Amino acid sequence: MKVSVKNTVDAILECALRGDDLSPEEGITLLKQTDNSVINAINTTADKLRFSQAGDTVTYIINRNINFTNICEQHCSFCAFRRDDGDEGAFWLDWGQILEKTTDAVKRGATEICMQGGLNPEAKIDGKSLTYYLKLVETIKQDFPQLHLHAFSPQEIQFIAKLDGLNYAQVIAALQEAGVGSMPGTAAEVLDDEVRRILCPEKTNSATWLEIVSTAHQLGLPTTSTMLSGHIETVEQQIGHLEKLRSLQKTAVNEAYPARITEFILLPFVGQEAPKPLRKRVGRDQPELDSSLLLTAVARIYLGNWIPNHQPSWVKLGIEGAAKALNCGCNDIGGTLMEEHITTMAGAVGGTCMEVETLQNTITALGRTYQQRNTLYEKV
């Protein structure tokens, strides 16, 4: 390894430890490193920043995923979850099934229901899409008002608004009033329209995703943020994505919006059951752990001053991979989920349900303490 490269990386890491934000060019430099000793230095820096920005305790949440339908009008090139109505494996939960799953979650200690689904144009009541989504919320909140509902991605907001001729603020405000407590920052994939044209051409574009999330912040609805990584994107596009998220959060902070991004979650691509063209192009079925961990570390260094909570995906990396991510900048291990269909149908090996004890034991094995939290990172 050239001494000049090491000196450059060392200088970048020193600036980060002093509390400076990385420039995009510096972020790209870190992601392009291949020497193990340099990568170890990057991971160590991320771990130090995690300690100073989020503390040493690892948090987790008891939650349940409810994917209410996999019937979807869009055809994303990475998705093994979607079905057309009438296809084998297509499902659309009724109100009774949603209530049954929620009741079971509460019995098991859940404080959060995370609810997302396919974009089903038939999901309407009295000809209105929003009315159907409000009924989804009310079905849960009328029996369990204490539950936090983390529901409906920016993609779903755009879908409802388009079908009903509403603006994004009208849709978000109505869902919020019905009882939605926060918005998942999913459907972001990579916030680069060149990538999106191949990955998800029918999905919202980058600017619209950012607009919807910013609208949520202005209306007082917290959001999360994600990145689907390790498919066709370049390191430049990865950093471009992180830069957009950081700018979004800076705006929320500087404009004193009543809500902001609560966490960043890296979602490494699982291709085992993905549609063949993309699977063939990517050339592997499961995520590459080392590159996922490097991106995890760089995300902490890049975003940590503005988004202090970082979470790996045990569903995608497995619990052992998630444990390693806790030493590369992550301070949270995510939720119990209880069921998970989107990644599992893609062929993930991490499982669909995690017992609280398994999460706690994973954290304890690292010599760290654990703490249950709620959706907004308050202690439970």
PDB file of C-alpha atoms in Angstrom, residues 72-367:
ATOM      1  CA  CYS A  72     -48.412  -4.645  -6.494  1.00  0.00           C
ATOM      2  CA  GLU A  73     -48.783  -2.702  -9.721  1.00  0.00           C
ATOM      3  CA  GLN A  74     -45.035  -2.044  -9.985  1.00  0.00           C
ATOM      4  CA  HIS A  75     -42.279  -4.363 -11.256  1.00  0.00           C
ATOM      5  CA  CYS A  76     -39.018  -3.502  -9.488  1.00  0.00           C
ATOM      6  CA  SER A  77     -36.116  -5.520 -10.876  1.00  0.00           C
ATOM      7  CA  PHE A  78     -34.918  -6.619  -7.411  1.00  0.00           C
ATOM      8  CA  CYS A  79     -38.269  -7.627  -5.908  1.00  0.00           C
ATOM      9  CA  ALA A  80     -39.189 -11.255  -5.202  1.00  0.00           C
ATOM     10  CA  PHE A  81     -42.108 -10.172  -2.955  1.00  0.00           C
ATOM     11  CA  ARG A  82     -44.605  -8.699  -5.427  1.00  0.00           C
ATOM     12  CA  ARG A  83     -47.397 -10.671  -7.113  1.00  0.00           C
ATOM     13  CA  ASP A  84     -50.235  -9.866  -9.494  1.00  0.00           C
ATOM     14  CA  ASP A  85     -53.750 -10.429  -8.213  1.00  0.00           C
ATOM     15  CA  GLY A  86     -54.604 -14.086  -8.836  1.00  0.00           C
ATOM     16  CA  ASP A  87     -50.979 -15.251  -8.920  1.00  0.00           C
ATOM     17  CA  GLU A  88     -49.913 -18.208  -6.821  1.00  0.00           C
ATOM     18  CA  GLY A  89     -48.657 -16.830  -3.508  1.00  0.00           C
ATOM     19  CA  ALA A  90     -50.550 -13.530  -3.797  1.00  0.00           C
ATOM     20  CA  PHE A  91     -52.107 -12.405  -0.509  1.00  0.00           C
ATOM     21  CA  TRP A  92     -54.177  -9.530   0.849  1.00  0.00           C
ATOM     22  CA  LEU A  93     -54.950  -9.606   4.565  1.00  0.00           C
ATOM     23  CA  ASP A  94     -58.450  -8.814   5.766  1.00  0.00           C
ATOM     24  CA  TRP A  95     -59.201  -6.672   8.825  1.00  0.00           C
ATOM     25  CA  GLY A  96     -59.598  -9.743  11.039  1.00  0.00           C
ATOM     26  CA  GLN A  97     -56.179 -11.098  10.079  1.00  0.00           C
ATOM     27  CA  ILE A  98     -54.529  -7.726  10.744  1.00  0.00           C
ATOM     28  CA  LEU A  99     -56.183  -7.526  14.158  1.00  0.00           C
ATOM     29  CA  GLU A 100     -55.160 -11.120  14.953  1.00  0.00           C
ATOM     30  CA  LYS A 101     -51.508 -10.399  14.128  1.00  0.00           C
ATOM     31  CA  THR A 102     -51.600  -7.188  16.161  1.00  0.00           C
ATOM     32  CA  THR A 103     -53.182  -8.911  19.172  1.00  0.00           C
ATOM     33  CA  ASP A 104     -50.481 -11.584  19.062  1.00  0.00           C
ATOM     34  CA  ALA A 105     -47.769  -8.898  18.863  1.00  0.00           C
ATOM     35  CA  VAL A 106     -49.102  -7.074  21.921  1.00  0.00           C
ATOM     36  CA  LYS A 107     -49.207 -10.355  23.886  1.00  0.00           C
ATOM     37  CA  ARG A 108     -45.511 -10.759  23.035  1.00  0.00           C
ATOM     38  CA  GLY A 109     -44.622  -7.296  24.308  1.00  0.00           C
ATOM     39  CA  ALA A 110     -44.543  -5.295  21.071  1.00  0.00           C
ATOM     40  CA  THR A 111     -44.527  -1.504  21.314  1.00  0.00           C
ATOM     41  CA  GLU A 112     -44.525  -1.022  17.510  1.00  0.00           C
ATOM     42  CA  ILE A 113     -46.301  -2.324  14.454  1.00  0.00           C
ATOM     43  CA  CYS A 114     -44.402  -1.696  11.227  1.00  0.00           C
ATOM     44  CA  MET A 115     -46.873  -1.835   8.346  1.00  0.00           C
ATOM     45  CA  GLN A 116     -46.069  -1.679   4.622  1.00  0.00           C
ATOM     46  CA  GLY A 117     -47.424  -3.435   1.565  1.00  0.00           C
ATOM     47  CA  GLY A 118     -47.531  -3.678  -2.192  1.00  0.00           C
ATOM     48  CA  LEU A 119     -49.178  -0.960  -4.267  1.00  0.00           C
ATOM     49  CA  ASN A 120     -52.560  -2.567  -4.856  1.00  0.00           C
ATOM     50  CA  PRO A 121     -54.814  -0.344  -6.997  1.00  0.00           C
ATOM     51  CA  GLU A 122     -57.869  -2.329  -5.809  1.00  0.00           C
ATOM     52  CA  ALA A 123     -57.183  -1.380  -2.174  1.00  0.00           C
ATOM     53  CA  LYS A 124     -59.955   1.236  -1.930  1.00  0.00           C
ATOM     54  CA  ILE A 125     -63.050   1.930   0.128  1.00  0.00           C
ATOM     55  CA  ASP A 126     -65.861   3.874  -1.605  1.00  0.00           C
ATOM     56  CA  GLY A 127     -63.489   4.410  -4.514  1.00  0.00           C
ATOM     57  CA  LYS A 128     -60.825   6.101  -2.355  1.00  0.00           C
ATOM     58  CA  SER A 129     -57.337   4.783  -1.677  1.00  0.00           C
ATOM     59  CA  LEU A 130     -56.754   7.012   1.363  1.00  0.00           C
ATOM     60  CA  THR A 131     -59.945   5.725   2.999  1.00  0.00           C
ATOM     61  CA  TYR A 132     -58.601   2.161   2.776  1.00  0.00           C
ATOM     62  CA  TYR A 133     -55.269   3.152   4.357  1.00  0.00           C
ATOM     63  CA  LEU A 134     -57.045   5.087   7.114  1.00  0.00           C
ATOM     64  CA  LYS A 135     -59.080   1.950   7.848  1.00  0.00           C
ATOM     65  CA  LEU A 136     -55.815  -0.042   8.115  1.00  0.00           C
ATOM     66  CA  VAL A 137     -54.625   2.416  10.765  1.00  0.00           C
ATOM     67  CA  GLU A 138     -57.945   2.588  12.615  1.00  0.00           C
ATOM     68  CA  THR A 139     -58.264  -1.227  12.695  1.00  0.00           C
ATOM     69  CA  ILE A 140     -55.114  -1.323  14.843  1.00  0.00           C
ATOM     70  CA  LYS A 141     -55.453   1.935  16.808  1.00  0.00           C
ATOM     71  CA  GLN A 142     -59.050   1.454  17.922  1.00  0.00           C
ATOM     72  CA  ASP A 143     -58.143  -1.683  19.884  1.00  0.00           C
ATOM     73  CA  PHE A 144     -54.520  -0.813  20.694  1.00  0.00           C
ATOM     74  CA  PRO A 145     -54.186   2.982  21.014  1.00  0.00           C
ATOM     75  CA  GLN A 146     -50.881   2.570  22.901  1.00  0.00           C
ATOM     76  CA  LEU A 147     -49.110   0.936  19.936  1.00  0.00           C
ATOM     77  CA  HIS A 148     -46.788   3.045  17.813  1.00  0.00           C
ATOM     78  CA  LEU A 149     -47.672   2.627  14.150  1.00  0.00           C
ATOM     79  CA  HIS A 150     -44.585   2.918  11.935  1.00  0.00           C
ATOM     80  CA  ALA A 151     -46.282   2.776   8.575  1.00  0.00           C
ATOM     81  CA  PHE A 152     -46.358   3.548   4.858  1.00  0.00           C
ATOM     82  CA  SER A 153     -43.237   4.426   2.900  1.00  0.00           C
ATOM     83  CA  PRO A 154     -42.852   7.562   0.755  1.00  0.00           C
ATOM     84  CA  GLN A 155     -43.738   5.314  -2.195  1.00  0.00           C
ATOM     85  CA  GLU A 156     -47.078   4.458  -0.607  1.00  0.00           C
ATOM     86  CA  ILE A 157     -47.737   8.144   0.142  1.00  0.00           C
ATOM     87  CA  GLN A 158     -47.139   9.009  -3.522  1.00  0.00           C
ATOM     88  CA  PHE A 159     -49.364   6.100  -4.615  1.00  0.00           C
ATOM     89  CA  ILE A 160     -52.295   7.247  -2.435  1.00  0.00           C
ATOM     90  CA  ALA A 161     -51.875  10.889  -3.474  1.00  0.00           C
ATOM     91  CA  LYS A 162     -51.817   9.995  -7.173  1.00  0.00           C
ATOM     92  CA  LEU A 163     -54.886   7.740  -7.039  1.00  0.00           C
ATOM     93  CA  ASP A 164     -56.969  10.201  -5.013  1.00  0.00           C
ATOM     94  CA  GLY A 165     -55.752  13.478  -6.569  1.00  0.00           C
ATOM     95  CA  LEU A 166     -54.308  14.764  -3.287  1.00  0.00           C
ATOM     96  CA  ASN A 167     -51.008  16.414  -2.405  1.00  0.00           C
ATOM     97  CA  TYR A 168     -48.454  14.683  -0.180  1.00  0.00           C
ATOM     98  CA  ALA A 169     -49.141  16.916   2.822  1.00  0.00           C
ATOM     99  CA  GLN A 170     -52.863  16.073   2.722  1.00  0.00           C
ATOM    100  CA  VAL A 171     -52.161  12.325   2.712  1.00  0.00           C
ATOM    101  CA  ILE A 172     -49.525  12.489   5.465  1.00  0.00           C
ATOM    102  CA  ALA A 173     -51.660  14.746   7.691  1.00  0.00           C
ATOM    103  CA  ALA A 174     -54.697  12.451   7.358  1.00  0.00           C
ATOM    104  CA  LEU A 175     -52.674   9.335   8.229  1.00  0.00           C
ATOM    105  CA  GLN A 176     -51.021  11.163  11.112  1.00  0.00           C
ATOM    106  CA  GLU A 177     -54.387  12.240  12.499  1.00  0.00           C
ATOM    107  CA  ALA A 178     -55.633   8.640  12.251  1.00  0.00           C
ATOM    108  CA  GLY A 179     -52.701   7.432  14.365  1.00  0.00           C
ATOM    109  CA  VAL A 180     -49.574   6.868  12.243  1.00  0.00           C
ATOM    110  CA  GLY A 181     -46.625   7.757  14.479  1.00  0.00           C
ATOM    111  CA  SER A 182     -43.688   7.617  12.046  1.00  0.00           C
ATOM    112  CA  MET A 183     -42.817   6.842   8.426  1.00  0.00           C
ATOM    113  CA  PRO A 184     -40.407   4.110   7.267  1.00  0.00           C
ATOM    114  CA  GLY A 185     -37.697   5.568   5.049  1.00  0.00           C
ATOM    115  CA  THR A 186     -37.920   2.620   2.677  1.00  0.00           C
ATOM    116  CA  ALA A 187     -38.367   2.732  -1.126  1.00  0.00           C
ATOM    117  CA  ALA A 188     -35.216   4.876  -1.147  1.00  0.00           C
ATOM    118  CA  GLU A 189     -33.132   2.012  -2.623  1.00  0.00           C
ATOM    119  CA  VAL A 190     -30.321   4.249  -3.945  1.00  0.00           C
ATOM    120  CA  LEU A 191     -31.236   7.918  -4.361  1.00  0.00           C
ATOM    121  CA  ASP A 192     -29.726   8.177  -7.814  1.00  0.00           C
ATOM    122  CA  ASP A 193     -32.013   8.280 -10.827  1.00  0.00           C
ATOM    123  CA  GLU A 194     -29.583   6.402 -13.098  1.00  0.00           C
ATOM    124  CA  VAL A 195     -29.674   3.469 -10.667  1.00  0.00           C
ATOM    125  CA  ARG A 196     -33.437   3.785 -10.214  1.00  0.00           C
ATOM    126  CA  ARG A 197     -34.066   3.599 -13.981  1.00  0.00           C
ATOM    127  CA  ILE A 198     -32.683   0.043 -13.897  1.00  0.00           C
ATOM    128  CA  LEU A 199     -33.666  -1.013 -10.393  1.00  0.00           C
ATOM    129  CA  CYS A 200     -37.167   0.443 -10.026  1.00  0.00           C
ATOM    130  CA  PRO A 201     -38.204   2.476 -13.092  1.00  0.00           C
ATOM    131  CA  GLU A 202     -41.847   2.753 -12.008  1.00  0.00           C
ATOM    132  CA  LYS A 203     -40.974   3.952  -8.520  1.00  0.00           C
ATOM    133  CA  THR A 204     -40.802   7.504  -7.265  1.00  0.00           C
ATOM    134  CA  ASN A 205     -37.715   9.441  -8.337  1.00  0.00           C
ATOM    135  CA  SER A 206     -35.068  10.687  -5.892  1.00  0.00           C
ATOM    136  CA  ALA A 207     -36.388  14.256  -5.691  1.00  0.00           C
ATOM    137  CA  THR A 208     -39.938  13.089  -4.910  1.00  0.00           C
ATOM    138  CA  TRP A 209     -38.744  10.674  -2.210  1.00  0.00           C
ATOM    139  CA  LEU A 210     -36.811  13.521  -0.576  1.00  0.00           C
ATOM    140  CA  GLU A 211     -39.779  15.895  -0.924  1.00  0.00           C
ATOM    141  CA  ILE A 212     -42.185  13.464   0.762  1.00  0.00           C
ATOM    142  CA  VAL A 213     -39.805  12.779   3.661  1.00  0.00           C
ATOM    143  CA  SER A 214     -39.143  16.504   4.125  1.00  0.00           C
ATOM    144  CA  THR A 215     -42.916  17.152   4.084  1.00  0.00           C
ATOM    145  CA  ALA A 216     -43.312  14.558   6.849  1.00  0.00           C
ATOM    146  CA  HIS A 217     -40.657  16.350   8.933  1.00  0.00           C
ATOM    147  CA  GLN A 218     -42.398  19.692   8.445  1.00  0.00           C
ATOM    148  CA  LEU A 219     -45.691  18.143   9.603  1.00  0.00           C
ATOM    149  CA  GLY A 220     -44.051  16.654  12.706  1.00  0.00           C
ATOM    150  CA  LEU A 221     -43.905  13.036  11.516  1.00  0.00           C
ATOM    151  CA  PRO A 222     -40.515  11.391  12.216  1.00  0.00           C
ATOM    152  CA  THR A 223     -39.021   9.123   9.557  1.00  0.00           C
ATOM    153  CA  THR A 224     -36.254   6.579   9.273  1.00  0.00           C
ATOM    154  CA  SER A 225     -33.784   6.339   6.383  1.00  0.00           C
ATOM    155  CA  THR A 226     -32.409   3.371   4.449  1.00  0.00           C
ATOM    156  CA  MET A 227     -30.138   2.365   1.579  1.00  0.00           C
ATOM    157  CA  LEU A 228     -30.423  -0.805  -0.517  1.00  0.00           C
ATOM    158  CA  SER A 229     -26.767  -1.538  -1.298  1.00  0.00           C
ATOM    159  CA  GLY A 230     -24.556  -4.023  -3.095  1.00  0.00           C
ATOM    160  CA  HIS A 231     -26.258  -4.488  -6.473  1.00  0.00           C
ATOM    161  CA  ILE A 232     -25.472  -2.232  -9.469  1.00  0.00           C
ATOM    162  CA  GLU A 233     -24.557   1.029  -7.733  1.00  0.00           C
ATOM    163  CA  THR A 234     -21.061   2.553  -7.611  1.00  0.00           C
ATOM    164  CA  VAL A 235     -19.313   3.893  -4.509  1.00  0.00           C
ATOM    165  CA  GLU A 236     -19.870   7.388  -5.926  1.00  0.00           C
ATOM    166  CA  GLN A 237     -23.603   6.705  -6.020  1.00  0.00           C
ATOM    167  CA  GLN A 238     -23.529   5.291  -2.487  1.00  0.00           C
ATOM    168  CA  ILE A 239     -21.919   8.483  -1.198  1.00  0.00           C
ATOM    169  CA  GLY A 240     -24.352  10.563  -3.263  1.00  0.00           C
ATOM    170  CA  HIS A 241     -27.158   8.772  -1.417  1.00  0.00           C
ATOM    171  CA  LEU A 242     -25.602   9.468   1.995  1.00  0.00           C
ATOM    172  CA  GLU A 243     -25.060  13.107   1.000  1.00  0.00           C
ATOM    173  CA  LYS A 244     -28.752  13.507   0.111  1.00  0.00           C
ATOM    174  CA  LEU A 245     -29.798  11.999   3.457  1.00  0.00           C
ATOM    175  CA  ARG A 246     -27.387  14.242   5.365  1.00  0.00           C
ATOM    176  CA  SER A 247     -28.629  17.333   3.521  1.00  0.00           C
ATOM    177  CA  LEU A 248     -32.228  16.330   4.259  1.00  0.00           C
ATOM    178  CA  GLN A 249     -31.469  15.997   7.958  1.00  0.00           C
ATOM    179  CA  LYS A 250     -29.488  19.262   8.018  1.00  0.00           C
ATOM    180  CA  THR A 251     -32.522  21.035   6.571  1.00  0.00           C
ATOM    181  CA  ALA A 252     -34.807  19.540   9.237  1.00  0.00           C
ATOM    182  CA  VAL A 253     -32.392  20.627  11.984  1.00  0.00           C
ATOM    183  CA  ASN A 254     -31.520  24.064  10.601  1.00  0.00           C
ATOM    184  CA  GLU A 255     -35.144  24.919   9.776  1.00  0.00           C
ATOM    185  CA  ALA A 256     -36.226  23.612  13.216  1.00  0.00           C
ATOM    186  CA  TYR A 257     -38.825  21.253  11.739  1.00  0.00           C
ATOM    187  CA  PRO A 258     -40.769  19.438  14.484  1.00  0.00           C
ATOM    188  CA  ALA A 259     -39.520  16.011  13.280  1.00  0.00           C
ATOM    189  CA  ARG A 260     -36.493  14.510  11.572  1.00  0.00           C
ATOM    190  CA  ILE A 261     -34.767  11.239  10.614  1.00  0.00           C
ATOM    191  CA  THR A 262     -34.433   8.975  13.670  1.00  0.00           C
ATOM    192  CA  GLU A 263     -32.101   6.298  12.249  1.00  0.00           C
ATOM    193  CA  PHE A 264     -30.173   4.986   9.261  1.00  0.00           C
ATOM    194  CA  ILE A 265     -30.470   1.329   8.223  1.00  0.00           C
ATOM    195  CA  LEU A 266     -28.250  -0.297   5.611  1.00  0.00           C
ATOM    196  CA  LEU A 267     -30.097  -2.992   3.652  1.00  0.00           C
ATOM    197  CA  PRO A 268     -27.634  -5.178   1.692  1.00  0.00           C
ATOM    198  CA  PHE A 269     -29.143  -6.681  -1.456  1.00  0.00           C
ATOM    199  CA  VAL A 270     -30.308 -10.320  -1.275  1.00  0.00           C
ATOM    200  CA  GLY A 271     -30.588 -11.751  -4.781  1.00  0.00           C
ATOM    201  CA  GLN A 272     -31.299 -15.447  -4.388  1.00  0.00           C
ATOM    202  CA  GLU A 273     -34.923 -15.248  -5.531  1.00  0.00           C
ATOM    203  CA  ALA A 274     -34.731 -11.879  -7.300  1.00  0.00           C
ATOM    204  CA  PRO A 275     -35.893 -11.649 -10.936  1.00  0.00           C
ATOM    205  CA  LYS A 276     -33.279 -13.305 -13.168  1.00  0.00           C
ATOM    206  CA  PRO A 277     -31.976 -10.302 -15.171  1.00  0.00           C
ATOM    207  CA  LEU A 278     -30.816  -8.412 -12.067  1.00  0.00           C
ATOM    208  CA  ARG A 279     -29.679 -11.570 -10.291  1.00  0.00           C
ATOM    209  CA  LYS A 280     -27.515 -12.459 -13.285  1.00  0.00           C
ATOM    210  CA  ARG A 281     -26.114  -8.922 -13.459  1.00  0.00           C
ATOM    211  CA  VAL A 282     -25.231  -8.820  -9.749  1.00  0.00           C
ATOM    212  CA  GLY A 283     -23.776 -12.333  -9.837  1.00  0.00           C
ATOM    213  CA  ARG A 284     -24.340 -13.503  -6.267  1.00  0.00           C
ATOM    214  CA  ASP A 285     -27.230 -14.534  -4.042  1.00  0.00           C
ATOM    215  CA  GLN A 286     -26.257 -13.210  -0.606  1.00  0.00           C
ATOM    216  CA  PRO A 287     -24.660  -9.943   0.560  1.00  0.00           C
ATOM    217  CA  GLU A 288     -20.870  -9.603   0.751  1.00  0.00           C
ATOM    218  CA  LEU A 289     -20.286  -9.097   4.450  1.00  0.00           C
ATOM    219  CA  ASP A 290     -16.974  -7.216   4.252  1.00  0.00           C
ATOM    220  CA  SER A 291     -18.191  -4.602   1.776  1.00  0.00           C
ATOM    221  CA  SER A 292     -21.420  -4.218   3.792  1.00  0.00           C
ATOM    222  CA  LEU A 293     -19.396  -3.623   6.956  1.00  0.00           C
ATOM    223  CA  LEU A 294     -17.159  -1.051   5.255  1.00  0.00           C
ATOM    224  CA  LEU A 295     -20.226   0.817   3.986  1.00  0.00           C
ATOM    225  CA  THR A 296     -21.745   0.570   7.486  1.00  0.00           C
ATOM    226  CA  ALA A 297     -18.611   2.182   8.933  1.00  0.00           C
ATOM    227  CA  VAL A 298     -18.438   4.928   6.312  1.00  0.00           C
ATOM    228  CA  ALA A 299     -22.147   5.668   6.800  1.00  0.00           C
ATOM    229  CA  ARG A 300     -21.494   6.236  10.520  1.00  0.00           C
ATOM    230  CA  ILE A 301     -18.569   8.528   9.751  1.00  0.00           C
ATOM    231  CA  TYR A 302     -20.539  10.399   7.080  1.00  0.00           C
ATOM    232  CA  LEU A 303     -23.912  10.719   8.816  1.00  0.00           C
ATOM    233  CA  GLY A 304     -23.226  10.346  12.528  1.00  0.00           C
ATOM    234  CA  ASN A 305     -23.079  14.057  13.381  1.00  0.00           C
ATOM    235  CA  TRP A 306     -26.623  14.399  12.049  1.00  0.00           C
ATOM    236  CA  ILE A 307     -28.191  10.920  12.325  1.00  0.00           C
ATOM    237  CA  PRO A 308     -26.814   9.324  15.514  1.00  0.00           C
ATOM    238  CA  ASN A 309     -28.685   5.995  15.396  1.00  0.00           C
ATOM    239  CA  HIS A 310     -27.439   3.318  12.981  1.00  0.00           C
ATOM    240  CA  GLN A 311     -28.878  -0.180  12.614  1.00  0.00           C
ATOM    241  CA  PRO A 312     -27.807  -3.265  10.628  1.00  0.00           C
ATOM    242  CA  SER A 313     -30.274  -5.719   9.115  1.00  0.00           C
ATOM    243  CA  TRP A 314     -30.007  -9.100  10.840  1.00  0.00           C
ATOM    244  CA  VAL A 315     -32.578 -10.388   8.343  1.00  0.00           C
ATOM    245  CA  LYS A 316     -30.146  -9.742   5.489  1.00  0.00           C
ATOM    246  CA  LEU A 317     -26.775 -10.268   7.216  1.00  0.00           C
ATOM    247  CA  GLY A 318     -27.735 -12.939   9.732  1.00  0.00           C
ATOM    248  CA  ILE A 319     -27.323 -12.313  13.463  1.00  0.00           C
ATOM    249  CA  GLU A 320     -23.555 -12.951  13.312  1.00  0.00           C
ATOM    250  CA  GLY A 321     -23.133 -10.341  10.565  1.00  0.00           C
ATOM    251  CA  ALA A 322     -25.297  -7.881  12.485  1.00  0.00           C
ATOM    252  CA  ALA A 323     -23.118  -8.435  15.560  1.00  0.00           C
ATOM    253  CA  LYS A 324     -20.033  -7.477  13.523  1.00  0.00           C
ATOM    254  CA  ALA A 325     -21.826  -4.329  12.341  1.00  0.00           C
ATOM    255  CA  LEU A 326     -22.207  -3.322  16.016  1.00  0.00           C
ATOM    256  CA  ASN A 327     -18.398  -2.959  16.043  1.00  0.00           C
ATOM    257  CA  CYS A 328     -18.422  -0.945  12.792  1.00  0.00           C
ATOM    258  CA  GLY A 329     -20.581   1.991  13.805  1.00  0.00           C
ATOM    259  CA  CYS A 330     -24.018   0.589  14.680  1.00  0.00           C
ATOM    260  CA  ASN A 331     -25.593   1.285  18.074  1.00  0.00           C
ATOM    261  CA  ASP A 332     -28.912  -0.510  17.540  1.00  0.00           C
ATOM    262  CA  ILE A 333     -29.673  -4.102  16.531  1.00  0.00           C
ATOM    263  CA  GLY A 334     -33.209  -3.497  15.275  1.00  0.00           C
ATOM    264  CA  GLY A 335     -36.377  -5.326  16.175  1.00  0.00           C
ATOM    265  CA  THR A 336     -37.817  -8.762  16.793  1.00  0.00           C
ATOM    266  CA  LEU A 337     -40.024  -8.377  13.648  1.00  0.00           C
ATOM    267  CA  MET A 338     -41.988 -11.597  14.497  1.00  0.00           C
ATOM    268  CA  GLU A 339     -42.571 -12.102  10.766  1.00  0.00           C
ATOM    269  CA  GLU A 340     -40.882 -10.767   7.657  1.00  0.00           C
ATOM    270  CA  HIS A 341     -41.872 -11.487   4.071  1.00  0.00           C
ATOM    271  CA  ILE A 342     -40.152  -9.047   1.717  1.00  0.00           C
ATOM    272  CA  THR A 343     -36.527 -10.074   2.370  1.00  0.00           C
ATOM    273  CA  THR A 344     -37.376 -13.685   3.186  1.00  0.00           C
ATOM    274  CA  MET A 345     -39.090 -14.133  -0.177  1.00  0.00           C
ATOM    275  CA  ALA A 346     -35.884 -12.788  -1.753  1.00  0.00           C
ATOM    276  CA  GLY A 347     -33.990 -15.724  -0.222  1.00  0.00           C
ATOM    277  CA  ALA A 348     -32.445 -14.175   2.880  1.00  0.00           C
ATOM    278  CA  VAL A 349     -30.920 -16.563   5.409  1.00  0.00           C
ATOM    279  CA  GLY A 350     -31.261 -14.388   8.518  1.00  0.00           C
ATOM    280  CA  GLY A 351     -34.707 -15.651   9.469  1.00  0.00           C
ATOM    281  CA  THR A 352     -37.989 -13.854  10.073  1.00  0.00           C
ATOM    282  CA  CYS A 353     -38.366 -13.701  13.839  1.00  0.00           C
ATOM    283  CA  MET A 354     -35.794 -12.937  16.491  1.00  0.00           C
ATOM    284  CA  GLU A 355     -36.354 -13.726  20.150  1.00  0.00           C
ATOM    285  CA  VAL A 356     -35.565 -10.926  22.579  1.00  0.00           C
ATOM    286  CA  GLU A 357     -33.125 -13.236  24.398  1.00  0.00           C
ATOM    287  CA  THR A 358     -31.174 -13.835  21.175  1.00  0.00           C
ATOM    288  CA  LEU A 359     -30.782 -10.109  20.603  1.00  0.00           C
ATOM    289  CA  GLN A 360     -29.760  -9.586  24.228  1.00  0.00           C
ATOM    290  CA  ASN A 361     -27.258 -12.475  24.156  1.00  0.00           C
ATOM    291  CA  THR A 362     -25.741 -11.198  20.908  1.00  0.00           C
ATOM    292  CA  ILE A 363     -25.172  -7.798  22.501  1.00  0.00           C
ATOM    293  CA  THR A 364     -23.845  -9.235  25.784  1.00  0.00           C
ATOM    294  CA  ALA A 365     -21.354 -11.417  23.882  1.00  0.00           C
ATOM    295  CA  LEU A 366     -19.768  -8.208  22.561  1.00  0.00           C
ATOM    296  CA  GLY A 367     -19.256  -6.942  26.110  1.00  0.00           C
TER     297      GLY A 367
END
